[in-house]
Amino acid sequence: MARPHESVVDGSEARSPVHPKDLPSVDRLLRLPAVAALLAEHGHSCVADQARQLIDRLRAQALAGALTAQALEPASLEARMGEAVRQHLAPRMRTVINLTGTVIHTNLGRALLSDAALQHLLAMMAQPNNLEYDLASGGRGDRDTVVEELLCQLTGAEAATVVNNNAAAVLLTIAALARGREVIVSRGELVEIGGAFRMPDVMASAGATLVEVGTTNRTHPRDYEQAITERTGLLMKVHTSNYAVQGFTTAVDEAEIARIAHARGLPMATDLGSGALVDMGQWGLPHEPTPREKVAAGCDVVTFSGDKLLGGPQAGLIVGSREAVGRIRKFPMKRALRMSKLPLAALEATLMLYLRPERLTQDLPTLRLLTRPADRIRALAEALQPAVQQAVAPRFDVGVCDLLGQIGSGSLPVDRLPSAGLALAPVQRKGAGRALDELATALRSLPQPVIGRISEDRLLLDLRCLEDAQPFLAQLPQLKEALA
Ligand SMILES: *Cc1c(COP(=O)(O)O)cnc(C)c1O
């Protein structure tokens, strides 16, 4: 039996099984030139650990009679060590290319941060900052003050506070205003958002009792009035963000519910879900209720997300009256749900973009993508078609097509965004389903995974979110190789 250093690649010995006793030691592995280079770069612990794991894997293969001397060639061992260390040190969180057509995709990280937010985030995290330090007095400050003034200015509210996400904002609002009491909500608004966040469960977690009024499709002012008792703590409205109730429907608006609540000395809260800070209608997008409208309608509390239409980091924004927001801020649970300095810095910079509203469609990625004209997206599809066709030929045909995308994240669920992209269809009808799955897998396996969607025997790549085509084009040779 040849020792590894004596083995020959093309001799018959190269293909004969190796005995476990012929495996290299960790030390020998670490002395191979390319592995020594890895050691110098990453240190002993990391590389030696990978060497031990590689030898364990080789031993298992040898015991199964499945290891050839060829696998023990220095070049082969070096290559496997390089790959093992690279994989071990590769982050699990990676950027992907979102060609799903859904702009605010919850599974793909929702809103993209603006350059301004990224820069502010980086600057604030690299140095100590005044997160909870009052520079005027030299005493302790409150982290809410970083964004409170901006939020009040942008929504017309008297006060504002922020927490980790909007689910936390809703939970905290209910707990602070109605713990141990009843909360009245219309049956048409008992929403579930992404599985774990269901309005009845949130009520229970907050220690409040849900009182449902009206029916799924119709709720009237008298339904709220009649449900109010001495146990009532809060009247609440929830924006049905991920579904639409259509047809024979009546809902009571915030102004009316607030009037009913205030007449009985009770607070009223509304959960907007997405909550756009500006009127989306001005860009031809469907109108989404704004916090400003709801504050003006008399709501004591308005909650909304930071990373949906607002286009910022994950955050739960709470704006409203000084008295209601004050109770929320003082509630002990607030400390457990408070926002970290990372998203807070990003949120501040994102909100500041709204001080220059005319520039929003350039400066805020979410709005830039949502307002991208379909004909421009189509022109991009036409420009990319030949290169993509070349990469997936001869197994797939590539056509340019009009598509309908989505805003996403439960915003405006029934509205579709006219868009365009590429449709990749298997040339052979037989086995088309498997071919499409293979194509989708190959796209997802690229260094920067490409995520499309399969619909009606075609793989669709919606190009609305492809602002820079270069990283996509640069990977086409690898796609071609994967499909060969
Ligand atoms: C999305 C949404 C939430 C949850 O917001 P997160 O920021 O994801 O926690 C709550 N309520 C409504 C109506 C929503 O649409």
CSV table of C-alpha atoms in Angstrom, one decimal, residues 26 29-30 35 38-39 42-58 77 80-90 92:
chain,number,residue,atom,x,y,z
A,26,VAL,CA,-3.1,16.4,11.8
A,29,LEU,CA,-1.9,17.9,7.1
A,30,LEU,CA,-0.9,21.3,8.8
A,35,VAL,CA,-2.6,24.5,4.7
A,38,LEU,CA,-4.3,28.9,5.9
A,39,LEU,CA,-2.8,28.5,9.4
A,42,HIS,CA,-6.6,32.1,10.4
A,43,GLY,CA,-4.7,30.8,13.3
A,44,HIS,CA,-4.1,27.4,14.8
A,45,SER,CA,-7.4,26.7,16.5
A,46,CYS,CA,-9.6,27.2,13.5
A,47,VAL,CA,-7.5,25.4,11.0
A,48,ALA,CA,-6.4,22.5,13.2
A,49,ASP,CA,-10.0,21.9,14.1
A,50,GLN,CA,-10.9,21.7,10.4
A,51,ALA,CA,-8.0,19.3,9.8
A,52,ARG,CA,-9.2,17.0,12.6
A,53,GLN,CA,-12.7,17.0,11.1
A,54,LEU,CA,-11.4,16.3,7.6
A,55,ILE,CA,-9.3,13.3,8.9
A,56,ASP,CA,-12.4,12.0,10.7
A,57,ARG,CA,-14.4,12.2,7.4
A,58,LEU,CA,-11.5,10.5,5.5
A,77,LEU,CA,-5.9,17.4,0.7
A,80,ARG,CA,-10.3,20.0,0.7
A,81,MET,CA,-8.8,21.9,3.6
A,82,GLY,CA,-9.2,25.2,1.7
A,83,GLU,CA,-12.8,24.4,1.0
A,84,ALA,CA,-13.5,23.2,4.6
A,85,VAL,CA,-12.0,26.4,6.2
A,86,ARG,CA,-13.8,28.6,3.6
A,87,GLN,CA,-17.1,27.0,4.4
A,88,HIS,CA,-16.6,27.1,8.1
A,89,LEU,CA,-15.9,30.8,8.0
A,90,ALA,CA,-18.6,31.7,5.6
A,92,ARG,CA,-24.8,31.8,7.2
